Amino acid sequence: MALDFQQIYIKIHEIGATARQRRERLESLRREARALFRQTAQDVDALRDKVESAKAVDPAIRCALPLKEALDTHHPTPGLPLNATLIAADGSQ
């Protein structure tokens, strides 16, 4: 099967012509998603209610259920152990 480099060249230019608009649109969607996350992350009860409503429609639904902490809760990582022994069972040791 022969490649038509002229068609490939044209397609690359078409994609390149809209790259800036696509990037700006994606960044706009990311900002919107982050804002929505910040707005709803603290309202754990409402999120839990949404999951329960979804389960009423589809009992087979599988998703994380928020308990007490907000979705954007974060904790510092624990300190590293001074000594560690690694055991590998896949032959990578």
CSV table of C-alpha atoms in Angstrom, one decimal:
chain,number,residue,atom,x,y,z
A,1,MET,CA,0.0,0.0,0.0
A,2,ALA,CA,1.5,3.3,-1.1
A,3,LEU,CA,1.5,6.4,1.1
A,4,ASP,CA,0.2,9.6,-0.4
A,5,PHE,CA,2.6,12.1,1.2
A,6,GLN,CA,0.7,15.1,-0.2
A,7,GLN,CA,-2.4,14.0,1.7
A,8,ILE,CA,-0.4,13.5,4.8
A,9,TYR,CA,1.2,16.9,4.4
A,10,ILE,CA,-2.3,18.5,4.0
A,11,LYS,CA,-3.6,16.7,7.0
A,12,ILE,CA,-0.7,17.8,9.2
A,13,HIS,CA,-1.3,21.4,8.2
A,14,GLU,CA,-5.0,21.1,9.0
A,15,ILE,CA,-4.2,19.7,12.4
A,16,GLY,CA,-1.6,22.4,13.0
A,17,ALA,CA,-3.9,25.2,12.0
A,18,THR,CA,-6.3,24.3,14.8
A,19,ALA,CA,-3.7,23.3,17.4
A,20,ARG,CA,-3.9,26.7,19.2
A,21,GLN,CA,-7.7,26.6,19.4
A,22,ARG,CA,-7.7,23.1,20.7
A,23,ARG,CA,-5.1,23.9,23.3
A,24,GLU,CA,-7.0,27.0,24.5
A,25,ARG,CA,-10.3,25.0,24.6
A,26,LEU,CA,-8.6,22.2,26.6
A,27,GLU,CA,-7.1,24.7,29.0
A,28,SER,CA,-10.5,26.4,29.4
A,29,LEU,CA,-12.1,23.0,30.2
A,30,ARG,CA,-9.4,22.2,32.7
A,31,ARG,CA,-9.9,25.5,34.5
A,32,GLU,CA,-13.7,24.8,34.6
A,33,ALA,CA,-13.1,21.3,35.9
A,34,ARG,CA,-10.7,22.6,38.6
A,35,ALA,CA,-13.2,25.2,39.7
A,36,LEU,CA,-16.1,22.7,39.8
A,37,PHE,CA,-13.9,20.3,41.8
A,38,ARG,CA,-13.0,23.1,44.3
A,39,GLN,CA,-16.7,24.0,44.6
A,40,THR,CA,-17.9,20.5,45.3
A,41,ALA,CA,-15.0,18.8,47.0
A,42,GLN,CA,-16.1,20.0,50.5
A,43,ASP,CA,-19.8,19.0,50.2
A,44,VAL,CA,-19.3,15.3,50.9
A,45,ASP,CA,-23.0,14.7,51.9
A,46,ALA,CA,-24.2,16.0,48.5
A,47,LEU,CA,-21.6,13.8,46.7
A,48,ARG,CA,-22.7,10.8,48.7
A,49,ASP,CA,-26.3,11.6,47.8
A,50,LYS,CA,-25.4,11.7,44.1
A,51,VAL,CA,-23.8,8.3,44.4
A,52,GLU,CA,-26.9,6.9,46.1
A,53,SER,CA,-29.1,8.3,43.4
A,54,ALA,CA,-26.9,6.8,40.7
A,55,LYS,CA,-27.1,3.4,42.5
A,56,ALA,CA,-30.9,3.6,42.6
A,57,VAL,CA,-30.8,3.8,38.8
A,58,ASP,CA,-28.0,1.3,38.3
A,59,PRO,CA,-27.5,-1.1,41.2
A,60,ALA,CA,-24.4,-2.5,39.5
A,61,ILE,CA,-22.6,0.9,39.6
A,62,ARG,CA,-19.1,0.8,41.0
A,63,CYS,CA,-17.5,4.0,42.2
A,64,ALA,CA,-15.7,5.5,45.2
A,65,LEU,CA,-18.0,6.7,48.0
A,66,PRO,CA,-16.8,9.7,49.9
A,67,LEU,CA,-17.0,9.1,53.7
A,68,LYS,CA,-16.0,12.0,56.0
A,69,GLU,CA,-13.1,13.8,54.4
A,70,ALA,CA,-13.4,16.3,51.5
A,71,LEU,CA,-12.2,15.1,48.2
A,72,ASP,CA,-9.3,17.6,48.2
A,73,THR,CA,-8.0,16.5,51.6
A,74,HIS,CA,-4.3,15.9,51.6
A,75,HIS,CA,-1.8,14.7,54.2
A,76,PRO,CA,2.0,14.9,54.3
A,77,THR,CA,3.8,11.7,53.4
A,78,PRO,CA,5.2,9.7,56.3
A,79,GLY,CA,8.9,9.7,56.8
A,80,LEU,CA,11.0,7.2,54.9
A,81,PRO,CA,12.2,4.1,56.9
A,82,LEU,CA,15.9,4.1,57.8
A,83,ASN,CA,16.3,0.4,56.8
A,84,ALA,CA,14.2,-1.5,54.3
A,85,THR,CA,14.3,-5.0,52.8
A,86,LEU,CA,12.8,-5.5,49.4
A,87,ILE,CA,11.6,-8.9,48.2
A,88,ALA,CA,10.6,-9.5,44.6
A,89,ALA,CA,8.8,-12.5,43.3
A,90,ASP,CA,8.8,-11.7,39.6
A,91,GLY,CA,12.5,-12.2,39.0
A,92,SER,CA,13.4,-8.5,39.0
A,93,GLN,CA,15.6,-8.6,42.2
